Structure formats: structure tokens, C-alpha cells
Amino acid sequence: MSAKTGINDLLLNQLIEHFYNGNLNFCLQKDDIDTMNWDFQQAFLDATVNSELLKQYPISGKFASLYLKKIIQNLEPNQEVHDDFYSQLCTTMNNLNQDGFSYRHYLIGNDTNNIVTIKETRNMVVNGTTGLKTWEAALMLSDWALCNPEIFANKNIQELGCGVGFTGITISKLCNVKSLTFTDCHNDVLKTVCENIQINFPHYKQETAHDITMFKDQEKSLSVMMLDWNTIDNLPDNVIPDIVIGADIVYDPSILIPLCNVIKTFCTRNKRLEVYIASVIRNEETFALFLKTLDKMDLEFEKIQLNKSVLIKWDESIDKCLLKINAKLE
Ligand SMILES: C[S@@+](CC[C@H](N)C(=O)[O-])C[C@H]1O[C@@H](n2cnc3c(N)ncnc32)[C@H](O)[C@@H]1O
């Protein structure tokens, strides 16, 4: 209990964290509920549904209404319930995101002042792409990058299969990169990543030239461009990254050769290139085939240990791998 505010801060922070992490799987004990007085409830509402960020970029109405209902059901027998819980419940129930998109606000280091906001769906496949939601490997790779920011500082980075852009946006925001290019093969994905860059970098100037959308300020430039691993012949010669990243792009056996070809092409352009690919291993054979294909193309790899989530929450129980890949030395 905070001596200054009289609020049970530990419980308050846990509930705020569950809310932002999309977690409904928690229990409240009677002792906890007894501490959830009016001031506590006000502090919770201010940090979540009443915040300017959430008013501008609402989270999934379905999740928000289930979450608020759960809190109300726990409070009602024991506490006077803050009116805003009921009014916000009505708002969220009317806001059931017809098009399937809503916003997720990812807390960095459990800090409500350090948030990456992403417009995305909760569905695994929409319009024939898996790229319209943030996948677990994106959270893992970003967390690892935030723990190793020196690798990315002042570097030109290229992301393959960027999806809605969580990894690239988080690294761009928090790792002091020089430039980052988001690439993907799907138009809806590219459109959504542009919207997500605008949300997270609202002051950047936007320009479009030669099918590349650029967002710039004095120090950094972010670009979005189509790059289909199957058709890299027209990849402009001046695209020479220092670092290539990719999250959850090793899942389809039919694209492993094109994907490795892209990596090889960038390694040929820059002999010192470092490639970091984070994967959730759903099928061991597919992953083994990826490693074999890298080897056949004279690409070296090492596995980087990922043990615990540090600044970004991700599921530690899954079978996962972060690979560092580079060209074999001649
Ligand atoms: C599982 S999603 C991962 C998205 C994002 N990296 C993440 O982890 O949240 C795979 C992404 O790879 C992209 N992708 C699949 N095949 C591709 C190809 N041939 N060329 C470029 N991108 C491709 C998809 O459009 C999708 O955005």
C-alpha cells in the first residue's frame, strides 16, 4: 500500500498490466477487492480506458467489455463501483470493431508512459495474409533488441515480412537506429504498417517516391516498401542494409529457398551484414529445412539464447529460436 496515496499500487499495476496485455486470466481475492476503493478505481480508469491514448486508439471492444465486466462483478458485492466503469462498459460494448481491427498498446518495461501502439487484428489470417497481427516472435525479437540496443545504434536496418510493424517500430523508437526499412509482400500489410508508423511517429514528414513511402525527421528515416522474396530481381541496387531482421517468417516450406536467397543477396551486397531471425518452432522439420537451406547457400548461423522476457512480455513456454546469420568467411 502506498503511504502517499493510500492505494494498493502493487495490485493496481498488476491490473493495468493485465489490461494492456489482453489477459483475462486472473483472480482477485477478497483482501484485494477490499483495497479497491474509489481512488483505486479512479487510478485504474485514468491509466486505461479514460486515458487520451485509448480514447484516440481504442482497444478491442470485445476484450475491454469482458475485462470491465470482470472487474465490476468482483467489485459489486464488496465496493461502491465507480460510475465510469458502467459508462465505459456501454462505450466498449458499442465499439465491437466491425472490420476486425483495433489497437493494441504494448507496454515497454510495464511502463504506461512507454507504449508502442499498433493497429492490428486478432485473427491469424485476414485477406490471405498472416501479416495483420503481431506474432509472439515479434515480441521476442523486439525484447532481445531492446536488451542489446548497441547492435542497432546508428545502423541501417531492413525488416523482412514486417507484418503490422511491431518489431521495426519498437526498434526504431527505442534503439537509436539510423534508418529502418519495413518490407512485406502484401498491400494491406504495407498500408497498415504505414498507419502504425504515423501513430508512433506523429511528427515525421511523409513522402512517397518510386513506390517507397518514407517517414523522416532530422535524425531518422523510416521507409515502407514492397519486397516479395519470390521476385527480388528488381530490388534496387542501392538497398544495402547493415542489419536484416525478421520475426516469424520461417513457417512455410515453399518460401524457404526464396527467403534464403534474399538473405544471401543482402550478404553479397554487404559482407559484414548481420541477420537476426526470430522464430516460433511450430514444425521442427520446416525449421531444420531452413537451417539446411542456409548451410547450402554458404550462410553461417548461430543460435542466440533467449530465456526470459525482460522489457516486453512474451510467452516463455513456447519452442523458439533466435538465429544470427551471416555469410561464411572465404
Ligand atoms: C507470421 S507473419 C509475421 C509478421 C511479423 N513479422 C510478426 O512477427 O508479427 C509473416 C509475414 O511474412 C510475410 N510474407 C510471407 N511470404 C512472404 C514473401 N514471399 N515475401 C515477403 N513477405 C512475405 C507475410 O505477408 C507476413 O506479414
mmCIF file of C-alpha atoms and ligand atoms in Angstrom:
data_model
loop_
_atom_site.group_PDB
_atom_site.id
_atom_site.type_symbol
_atom_site.label_atom_id
_atom_site.label_comp_id
_atom_site.label_asym_id
_atom_site.label_seq_id
_atom_site.Cartn_x
_atom_site.Cartn_y
_atom_site.Cartn_z
ATOM 1 C CA MET A 1 0.000 0.000 0.000
ATOM 2 C CA SER A 2 1.452 3.387 -0.977
ATOM 3 C CA ALA A 3 1.936 5.601 2.119
ATOM 4 C CA LYS A 4 1.433 8.693 -0.062
ATOM 5 C CA THR A 5 -1.778 7.826 -1.899
ATOM 6 C CA GLY A 6 -3.191 5.034 0.275
ATOM 7 C CA ILE A 7 -3.609 2.993 -2.935
ATOM 8 C CA ASN A 8 -2.617 -0.663 -3.287
ATOM 9 C CA ASP A 9 -0.039 0.100 -6.014
ATOM 10 C CA LEU A 10 1.075 -3.479 -6.489
ATOM 11 C CA LEU A 11 -2.455 -4.647 -7.313
ATOM 12 C CA LEU A 12 -3.165 -1.513 -9.372
ATOM 13 C CA ASN A 13 -0.093 -2.100 -11.538
ATOM 14 C CA GLN A 14 -0.953 -5.778 -11.973
ATOM 15 C CA LEU A 15 -4.478 -4.948 -13.152
ATOM 16 C CA ILE A 16 -3.182 -2.269 -15.532
ATOM 17 C CA GLU A 17 -0.641 -4.765 -16.904
ATOM 18 C CA HIS A 18 -3.309 -7.470 -17.398
ATOM 19 C CA PHE A 19 -5.486 -4.936 -19.201
ATOM 20 C CA TYR A 20 -2.752 -3.894 -21.639
ATOM 21 C CA ASN A 21 -1.531 -7.470 -22.113
ATOM 22 C CA GLY A 22 -5.026 -8.593 -23.076
ATOM 23 C CA ASN A 23 -5.112 -11.005 -20.117
ATOM 24 C CA LEU A 24 -8.426 -12.047 -18.568
ATOM 25 C CA ASN A 25 -6.935 -14.985 -16.767
ATOM 26 C CA PHE A 26 -6.515 -13.596 -13.255
ATOM 27 C CA CYS A 27 -8.295 -13.968 -9.917
ATOM 28 C CA LEU A 28 -8.994 -11.335 -7.314
ATOM 29 C CA GLN A 29 -9.016 -12.334 -3.633
ATOM 30 C CA LYS A 30 -11.417 -10.795 -1.100
ATOM 31 C CA ASP A 31 -8.482 -8.974 0.600
ATOM 32 C CA ASP A 32 -7.515 -7.457 -2.752
ATOM 33 C CA ILE A 33 -11.055 -6.331 -3.520
ATOM 34 C CA ASP A 34 -11.281 -4.679 -0.088
ATOM 35 C CA THR A 35 -8.431 -2.347 -1.138
ATOM 36 C CA MET A 36 -10.096 -1.378 -4.447
ATOM 37 C CA ASN A 37 -11.767 1.760 -3.140
ATOM 38 C CA TRP A 38 -12.979 4.726 -5.219
ATOM 39 C CA ASP A 39 -9.474 6.265 -5.543
ATOM 40 C CA PHE A 40 -8.059 2.930 -6.642
ATOM 41 C CA GLN A 41 -10.773 2.568 -9.272
ATOM 42 C CA GLN A 42 -10.215 6.146 -10.468
ATOM 43 C CA ALA A 43 -6.463 5.484 -10.830
ATOM 44 C CA PHE A 44 -7.159 2.299 -12.807
ATOM 45 C CA LEU A 45 -9.627 4.056 -15.134
ATOM 46 C CA ASP A 46 -7.246 7.001 -15.687
ATOM 47 C CA ALA A 47 -4.392 4.665 -16.642
ATOM 48 C CA THR A 48 -6.578 2.638 -19.017
ATOM 49 C CA VAL A 49 -9.952 3.379 -20.628
ATOM 50 C CA ASN A 50 -10.063 7.058 -19.599
ATOM 51 C CA SER A 51 -6.579 7.815 -20.981
ATOM 52 C CA GLU A 52 -6.283 10.080 -24.028
ATOM 53 C CA LEU A 53 -4.337 7.360 -25.873
ATOM 54 C CA LEU A 54 -7.114 4.795 -25.505
ATOM 55 C CA LYS A 55 -9.811 7.307 -26.370
ATOM 56 C CA GLN A 56 -7.966 8.052 -29.608
ATOM 57 C CA TYR A 57 -6.951 4.470 -30.316
ATOM 58 C CA PRO A 58 -9.497 2.101 -28.701
ATOM 59 C CA ILE A 59 -8.533 -1.469 -27.917
ATOM 60 C CA SER A 60 -10.719 -4.425 -28.906
ATOM 61 C CA GLY A 61 -14.257 -3.630 -27.683
ATOM 62 C CA LYS A 62 -14.840 -7.307 -27.010
ATOM 63 C CA PHE A 63 -11.821 -7.652 -24.737
ATOM 64 C CA ALA A 64 -12.417 -4.306 -22.988
ATOM 65 C CA SER A 65 -16.037 -5.136 -22.184
ATOM 66 C CA LEU A 66 -15.119 -8.603 -20.840
ATOM 67 C CA TYR A 67 -12.367 -7.071 -18.712
ATOM 68 C CA LEU A 68 -14.577 -4.294 -17.294
ATOM 69 C CA LYS A 69 -17.387 -6.778 -16.620
ATOM 70 C CA LYS A 70 -14.981 -8.998 -14.686
ATOM 71 C CA ILE A 71 -13.830 -6.094 -12.504
ATOM 72 C CA ILE A 72 -17.418 -4.898 -11.943
ATOM 73 C CA GLN A 73 -18.565 -8.420 -10.968
ATOM 74 C CA ASN A 74 -15.749 -8.623 -8.418
ATOM 75 C CA LEU A 75 -16.411 -5.142 -7.040
ATOM 76 C CA GLU A 76 -20.225 -5.104 -6.856
ATOM 77 C CA PRO A 77 -20.701 -7.298 -3.756
ATOM 78 C CA ASN A 78 -17.975 -5.505 -1.811
ATOM 79 C CA GLN A 79 -17.413 -1.929 -3.013
ATOM 80 C CA GLU A 80 -19.207 1.074 -4.403
ATOM 81 C CA VAL A 81 -18.449 0.825 -8.139
ATOM 82 C CA HIS A 82 -17.131 3.950 -9.894
ATOM 83 C CA ASP A 83 -19.753 5.258 -12.392
ATOM 84 C CA ASP A 84 -17.144 5.330 -15.169
ATOM 85 C CA PHE A 85 -16.907 1.529 -15.102
ATOM 86 C CA TYR A 86 -20.550 1.360 -16.212
ATOM 87 C CA SER A 87 -20.312 4.162 -18.781
ATOM 88 C CA GLN A 88 -17.083 2.734 -20.222
ATOM 89 C CA LEU A 89 -18.686 -0.709 -20.373
ATOM 90 C CA CYS A 90 -21.508 0.747 -22.518
ATOM 91 C CA THR A 91 -18.976 2.511 -24.750
ATOM 92 C CA THR A 92 -16.879 -0.617 -25.269
ATOM 93 C CA MET A 93 -19.943 -2.785 -25.939
ATOM 94 C CA ASN A 94 -20.952 -0.363 -28.706
ATOM 95 C CA ASN A 95 -17.452 -0.455 -30.109
ATOM 96 C CA LEU A 96 -17.203 -4.010 -31.353
ATOM 97 C CA ASN A 97 -14.781 -3.224 -34.199
ATOM 98 C CA GLN A 98 -16.817 -4.325 -37.233
ATOM 99 C CA ASP A 99 -13.786 -4.540 -39.532
ATOM 100 C CA GLY A 100 -11.844 -6.735 -37.092
ATOM 101 C CA PHE A 101 -9.142 -4.104 -36.485
ATOM 102 C CA SER A 102 -8.492 -2.484 -33.136
ATOM 103 C CA TYR A 103 -5.455 -1.056 -31.377
ATOM 104 C CA ARG A 104 -3.073 -2.808 -29.027
ATOM 105 C CA HIS A 105 -0.914 -0.802 -26.696
ATOM 106 C CA TYR A 106 2.254 -2.728 -25.825
ATOM 107 C CA LEU A 107 3.839 -1.657 -22.550
ATOM 108 C CA ILE A 108 7.620 -1.480 -22.630
ATOM 109 C CA GLY A 109 9.010 -2.335 -19.183
ATOM 110 C CA ASN A 110 5.464 -2.277 -17.730
ATOM 111 C CA ASP A 111 5.527 1.496 -18.087
ATOM 112 C CA THR A 112 2.306 3.212 -19.171
ATOM 113 C CA ASN A 113 4.441 6.158 -20.339
ATOM 114 C CA ASN A 114 6.418 3.911 -22.703
ATOM 115 C CA ILE A 115 3.952 2.360 -25.104
ATOM 116 C CA VAL A 116 4.054 1.121 -28.694
ATOM 117 C CA THR A 117 0.592 1.360 -30.263
ATOM 118 C CA ILE A 118 -0.281 -0.989 -33.107
ATOM 119 C CA LYS A 119 -3.400 -1.201 -35.242
ATOM 120 C CA GLU A 120 -3.946 -4.917 -35.867
ATOM 121 C CA THR A 121 -6.466 -7.746 -35.908
ATOM 122 C CA ARG A 122 -6.743 -10.678 -33.527
ATOM 123 C CA ASN A 123 -7.229 -13.064 -36.450
ATOM 124 C CA MET A 124 -4.417 -15.281 -37.664
ATOM 125 C CA VAL A 125 -5.273 -14.921 -41.353
ATOM 126 C CA VAL A 126 -7.099 -11.984 -42.965
ATOM 127 C CA ASN A 127 -7.352 -11.397 -46.741
ATOM 128 C CA GLY A 128 -4.926 -14.253 -47.333
ATOM 129 C CA THR A 129 -2.130 -12.879 -45.118
ATOM 130 C CA THR A 130 -0.821 -13.728 -41.655
ATOM 131 C CA GLY A 131 0.690 -10.237 -41.506
ATOM 132 C CA LEU A 132 -2.156 -8.289 -39.908
ATOM 133 C CA LYS A 133 -1.469 -9.297 -36.319
ATOM 134 C CA THR A 134 1.609 -9.156 -34.086
ATOM 135 C CA TRP A 135 3.100 -12.609 -33.543
ATOM 136 C CA GLU A 136 4.976 -13.895 -30.498
ATOM 137 C CA ALA A 137 8.337 -13.942 -32.342
ATOM 138 C CA ALA A 138 7.957 -10.189 -32.982
ATOM 139 C CA LEU A 139 7.664 -9.604 -29.227
ATOM 140 C CA MET A 140 10.684 -11.867 -28.542
ATOM 141 C CA LEU A 141 12.891 -10.243 -31.164
ATOM 142 C CA SER A 142 11.969 -6.742 -30.004
ATOM 143 C CA ASP A 143 12.618 -7.605 -26.373
ATOM 144 C CA TRP A 144 16.021 -9.029 -27.238
ATOM 145 C CA ALA A 145 16.830 -5.928 -29.357
ATOM 146 C CA LEU A 146 15.881 -3.588 -26.507
ATOM 147 C CA CYS A 147 18.278 -5.530 -24.265
ATOM 148 C CA ASN A 148 21.039 -5.156 -26.920
ATOM 149 C CA PRO A 149 20.474 -1.644 -28.329
ATOM 150 C CA GLU A 150 24.176 -1.131 -29.199
ATOM 151 C CA ILE A 151 23.824 -3.673 -32.046
ATOM 152 C CA PHE A 152 21.273 -1.423 -33.761
ATOM 153 C CA ALA A 153 22.617 2.044 -32.894
ATOM 154 C CA ASN A 154 23.319 4.162 -35.996
ATOM 155 C CA LYS A 155 22.644 1.238 -38.318
ATOM 156 C CA ASN A 156 20.586 0.909 -41.494
ATOM 157 C CA ILE A 157 18.137 -1.888 -40.885
ATOM 158 C CA GLN A 158 15.879 -3.818 -43.224
ATOM 159 C CA GLU A 159 12.956 -5.856 -41.907
ATOM 160 C CA LEU A 160 11.650 -8.817 -43.929
ATOM 161 C CA GLY A 161 7.974 -9.824 -43.622
ATOM 162 C CA CYS A 162 7.364 -6.919 -41.258
ATOM 163 C CA GLY A 163 3.618 -7.517 -40.792
ATOM 164 C CA VAL A 164 1.918 -4.684 -38.871
ATOM 165 C CA GLY A 165 5.357 -3.435 -37.847
ATOM 166 C CA PHE A 166 5.683 -4.028 -34.098
ATOM 167 C CA THR A 167 9.347 -5.077 -34.224
ATOM 168 C CA GLY A 168 10.548 -2.370 -36.613
ATOM 169 C CA ILE A 169 8.605 0.352 -34.827
ATOM 170 C CA THR A 170 9.839 -0.696 -31.369
ATOM 171 C CA ILE A 171 13.461 -0.896 -32.510
ATOM 172 C CA SER A 172 13.181 2.428 -34.384
ATOM 173 C CA LYS A 173 11.646 4.134 -31.371
ATOM 174 C CA LEU A 174 13.990 2.804 -28.724
ATOM 175 C CA CYS A 175 17.311 1.712 -30.289
ATOM 176 C CA ASN A 176 18.575 4.898 -31.944
ATOM 177 C CA VAL A 177 18.792 3.419 -35.449
ATOM 178 C CA LYS A 178 19.824 5.496 -38.482
ATOM 179 C CA SER A 179 17.169 4.090 -40.789
ATOM 180 C CA LEU A 180 14.762 1.202 -40.895
ATOM 181 C CA THR A 181 13.007 -0.159 -43.971
ATOM 182 C CA PHE A 182 9.849 -2.198 -43.429
ATOM 183 C CA THR A 183 9.211 -4.708 -46.208
ATOM 184 C CA ASP A 184 6.446 -7.188 -46.913
ATOM 185 C CA CYS A 185 4.689 -8.724 -49.918
ATOM 186 C CA HIS A 186 1.085 -7.815 -49.087
ATOM 187 C CA ASN A 187 -0.543 -4.463 -49.866
ATOM 188 C CA ASP A 188 -2.913 -4.449 -46.853
ATOM 189 C CA VAL A 189 0.058 -5.157 -44.605
ATOM 190 C CA LEU A 190 2.079 -2.294 -46.115
ATOM 191 C CA LYS A 191 -0.888 0.077 -45.734
ATOM 192 C CA THR A 192 -1.316 -0.910 -42.073
ATOM 193 C CA VAL A 193 2.383 -0.566 -41.249
ATOM 194 C CA CYS A 194 2.267 2.979 -42.691
ATOM 195 C CA GLU A 195 -0.656 3.800 -40.372
ATOM 196 C CA ASN A 196 1.249 2.333 -37.428
ATOM 197 C CA ILE A 197 4.339 4.407 -38.210
ATOM 198 C CA GLN A 198 2.148 7.537 -38.336
ATOM 199 C CA ILE A 199 0.676 6.684 -34.923
ATOM 200 C CA ASN A 200 4.039 6.106 -33.270
ATOM 201 C CA PHE A 201 5.994 8.855 -35.045
ATOM 202 C CA PRO A 202 3.325 11.550 -35.427
ATOM 203 C CA HIS A 203 5.806 14.359 -36.166
ATOM 204 C CA TYR A 204 7.636 12.629 -39.015
ATOM 205 C CA LYS A 205 7.195 14.061 -42.506
ATOM 206 C CA GLN A 206 5.758 11.629 -45.042
ATOM 207 C CA GLU A 207 6.839 11.448 -48.704
ATOM 208 C CA THR A 208 6.281 8.855 -51.400
ATOM 209 C CA ALA A 209 8.658 8.275 -54.296
ATOM 210 C CA HIS A 210 9.230 5.250 -56.563
ATOM 211 C CA ASP A 211 6.767 3.055 -54.618
ATOM 212 C CA ILE A 212 8.598 3.710 -51.351
ATOM 213 C CA THR A 213 6.818 5.591 -48.566
ATOM 214 C CA MET A 214 9.242 7.488 -46.335
ATOM 215 C CA PHE A 215 8.751 8.963 -42.879
ATOM 216 C CA LYS A 216 11.519 11.287 -41.754
ATOM 217 C CA ASP A 217 12.747 13.630 -39.088
ATOM 218 C CA GLN A 218 16.220 15.186 -38.825
ATOM 219 C CA GLU A 219 17.785 12.092 -37.289
ATOM 220 C CA LYS A 220 15.991 9.073 -38.613
ATOM 221 C CA SER A 221 14.241 7.814 -41.688
ATOM 222 C CA LEU A 222 11.710 5.016 -41.858
ATOM 223 C CA SER A 223 10.642 3.552 -45.196
ATOM 224 C CA VAL A 224 7.983 1.110 -46.271
ATOM 225 C CA MET A 225 8.341 -0.896 -49.462
ATOM 226 C CA MET A 226 7.064 -3.974 -51.227
ATOM 227 C CA LEU A 227 9.574 -6.833 -51.187
ATOM 228 C CA ASP A 228 8.345 -10.250 -52.232
ATOM 229 C CA TRP A 229 11.075 -12.864 -51.675
ATOM 230 C CA ASN A 230 9.903 -14.635 -54.836
ATOM 231 C CA THR A 231 10.660 -11.655 -57.074
ATOM 232 C CA ILE A 232 13.831 -9.914 -55.964
ATOM 233 C CA ASP A 233 15.238 -9.252 -59.439
ATOM 234 C CA ASN A 234 14.076 -5.644 -59.317
ATOM 235 C CA LEU A 235 15.382 -4.980 -55.805
ATOM 236 C CA PRO A 236 17.101 -1.579 -56.193
ATOM 237 C CA ASP A 237 20.951 -1.853 -56.120
ATOM 238 C CA ASN A 238 21.238 0.883 -53.533
ATOM 239 C CA VAL A 239 19.432 -1.152 -50.854
ATOM 240 C CA ILE A 240 22.424 -2.239 -48.749
ATOM 241 C CA PRO A 241 21.465 -2.721 -45.108
ATOM 242 C CA ASP A 242 23.879 -3.177 -42.164
ATOM 243 C CA ILE A 243 21.365 -5.401 -40.397
ATOM 244 C CA VAL A 244 18.434 -7.509 -41.579
ATOM 245 C CA ILE A 245 15.744 -8.622 -39.140
ATOM 246 C CA GLY A 246 12.703 -10.870 -39.443
ATOM 247 C CA ALA A 247 10.149 -12.270 -36.996
ATOM 248 C CA ASP A 248 8.047 -15.348 -37.635
ATOM 249 C CA ILE A 249 8.912 -15.640 -41.293
ATOM 250 C CA VAL A 250 10.105 -19.285 -41.211
ATOM 251 C CA TYR A 251 6.890 -21.289 -41.383
ATOM 252 C CA ASP A 252 6.162 -22.199 -44.983
ATOM 253 C CA PRO A 253 8.485 -24.784 -46.586
ATOM 254 C CA SER A 254 7.717 -23.405 -50.053
ATOM 255 C CA ILE A 255 9.256 -19.976 -49.296
ATOM 256 C CA LEU A 256 12.446 -21.138 -47.567
ATOM 257 C CA ILE A 257 14.587 -21.044 -50.724
ATOM 258 C CA PRO A 258 13.316 -17.575 -51.804
ATOM 259 C CA LEU A 259 13.796 -16.311 -48.232
ATOM 260 C CA CYS A 260 17.367 -17.648 -48.046
ATOM 261 C CA ASN A 261 18.007 -16.142 -51.495
ATOM 262 C CA VAL A 262 17.054 -12.709 -50.179
ATOM 263 C CA ILE A 263 19.359 -13.136 -47.187
ATOM 264 C CA LYS A 264 22.157 -14.311 -49.498
ATOM 265 C CA THR A 265 21.608 -11.318 -51.816
ATOM 266 C CA PHE A 266 21.976 -8.872 -48.928
ATOM 267 C CA CYS A 267 25.024 -10.773 -47.608
ATOM 268 C CA THR A 268 26.629 -10.474 -51.066
ATOM 269 C CA ARG A 269 25.960 -6.728 -51.098
ATOM 270 C CA ASN A 270 27.417 -6.247 -47.614
ATOM 271 C CA LYS A 271 29.991 -8.809 -46.437
ATOM 272 C CA ARG A 272 29.638 -7.594 -42.842
ATOM 273 C CA LEU A 273 25.849 -7.927 -42.799
ATOM 274 C CA GLU A 274 24.252 -9.368 -39.654
ATOM 275 C CA VAL A 275 20.858 -11.056 -39.945
ATOM 276 C CA TYR A 276 18.635 -11.767 -36.931
ATOM 277 C CA ILE A 277 15.654 -14.051 -37.464
ATOM 278 C CA ALA A 278 13.307 -14.928 -34.579
ATOM 279 C CA SER A 279 11.060 -17.955 -34.932
ATOM 280 C CA VAL A 280 8.457 -19.885 -33.062
ATOM 281 C CA ILE A 281 9.142 -23.501 -33.966
ATOM 282 C CA ARG A 282 5.765 -24.992 -34.828
ATOM 283 C CA ASN A 283 7.163 -27.660 -37.119
ATOM 284 C CA GLU A 284 10.663 -28.972 -36.431
ATOM 285 C CA GLU A 285 11.083 -30.332 -39.970
ATOM 286 C CA THR A 286 10.386 -26.939 -41.539
ATOM 287 C CA PHE A 287 12.844 -25.270 -39.198
ATOM 288 C CA ALA A 288 15.506 -27.940 -39.863
ATOM 289 C CA LEU A 289 14.971 -27.423 -43.594
ATOM 290 C CA PHE A 290 15.551 -23.693 -43.135
ATOM 291 C CA LEU A 291 18.888 -24.372 -41.394
ATOM 292 C CA LYS A 292 19.861 -26.833 -44.135
ATOM 293 C CA THR A 293 18.987 -24.295 -46.852
ATOM 294 C CA LEU A 294 21.091 -21.614 -45.131
ATOM 295 C CA ASP A 295 24.013 -24.030 -44.987
ATOM 296 C CA LYS A 296 23.665 -24.971 -48.671
ATOM 297 C CA MET A 297 23.816 -21.284 -49.559
ATOM 298 C CA ASP A 298 27.041 -20.841 -47.576
ATOM 299 C CA LEU A 299 25.333 -18.883 -44.837
ATOM 300 C CA GLU A 300 26.548 -19.398 -41.265
ATOM 301 C CA PHE A 301 24.250 -19.271 -38.270
ATOM 302 C CA GLU A 302 24.441 -19.354 -34.508
ATOM 303 C CA LYS A 303 21.606 -19.695 -32.018
ATOM 304 C CA ILE A 304 21.226 -16.874 -29.508
ATOM 305 C CA GLN A 305 19.908 -17.879 -26.082
ATOM 306 C CA LEU A 306 16.528 -16.391 -25.232
ATOM 307 C CA ASN A 307 15.449 -17.264 -21.740
ATOM 308 C CA LYS A 308 13.122 -14.787 -20.166
ATOM 309 C CA SER A 309 11.064 -11.842 -21.259
ATOM 310 C CA VAL A 310 12.624 -8.668 -19.877
ATOM 311 C CA LEU A 311 11.019 -5.448 -21.147
ATOM 312 C CA ILE A 312 8.255 -6.865 -23.340
ATOM 313 C CA LYS A 313 6.004 -9.737 -22.262
ATOM 314 C CA TRP A 314 6.150 -12.861 -24.429
ATOM 315 C CA ASP A 315 5.271 -16.475 -23.819
ATOM 316 C CA GLU A 316 8.388 -18.134 -22.381
ATOM 317 C CA SER A 317 6.898 -21.631 -22.645
ATOM 318 C CA ILE A 318 6.933 -21.818 -26.452
ATOM 319 C CA ASP A 319 9.564 -23.584 -28.560
ATOM 320 C CA LYS A 320 11.529 -20.707 -30.069
ATOM 321 C CA CYS A 321 14.818 -19.779 -31.690
ATOM 322 C CA LEU A 322 16.683 -16.568 -32.422
ATOM 323 C CA LEU A 323 19.296 -17.037 -35.157
ATOM 324 C CA LYS A 324 22.171 -14.770 -36.051
ATOM 325 C CA ILE A 325 23.077 -15.397 -39.686
ATOM 326 C CA ASN A 326 25.993 -14.134 -41.753
ATOM 327 C CA ALA A 327 27.950 -15.091 -44.845
ATOM 328 C CA LYS A 328 30.629 -17.764 -44.377
ATOM 329 C CA LEU A 329 34.080 -16.211 -44.391
ATOM 330 C CA GLU A 330 36.043 -17.139 -47.545
HETATM 331 C C1 LIG B 1 3.534 -14.710 -39.477
HETATM 332 S S1 LIG B 1 3.629 -13.145 -40.256
HETATM 333 C C2 LIG B 1 4.809 -12.306 -39.246
HETATM 334 C C3 LIG B 1 4.600 -10.832 -39.234
HETATM 335 C C4 LIG B 1 5.507 -10.066 -38.290
HETATM 336 N N1 LIG B 1 6.893 -10.215 -38.650
HETATM 337 C C5 LIG B 1 5.297 -10.521 -36.867
HETATM 338 O O1 LIG B 1 6.072 -11.352 -36.378
HETATM 339 O O2 LIG B 1 4.338 -10.056 -36.235
HETATM 340 C C6 LIG B 1 4.590 -13.479 -41.744
HETATM 341 C C7 LIG B 1 4.807 -12.261 -42.611
HETATM 342 O O3 LIG B 1 5.645 -12.641 -43.711
HETATM 343 C C8 LIG B 1 5.110 -12.067 -44.894
HETATM 344 N N2 LIG B 1 5.487 -12.900 -46.056
HETATM 345 C C9 LIG B 1 5.094 -14.151 -46.327
HETATM 346 N N3 LIG B 1 5.579 -14.566 -47.516
HETATM 347 C C10 LIG B 1 6.312 -13.536 -48.000
HETATM 348 C C11 LIG B 1 7.056 -13.322 -49.191
HETATM 349 N N4 LIG B 1 7.118 -14.272 -50.136
HETATM 350 N N5 LIG B 1 7.688 -12.149 -49.368
HETATM 351 C C12 LIG B 1 7.614 -11.191 -48.409
HETATM 352 N N6 LIG B 1 6.909 -11.313 -47.259
HETATM 353 C C13 LIG B 1 6.260 -12.470 -47.058
HETATM 354 C C14 LIG B 1 3.607 -12.047 -44.678
HETATM 355 O O4 LIG B 1 2.946 -11.112 -45.505
HETATM 356 C C15 LIG B 1 3.532 -11.687 -43.189
HETATM 357 O O5 LIG B 1 3.492 -10.303 -42.996
#
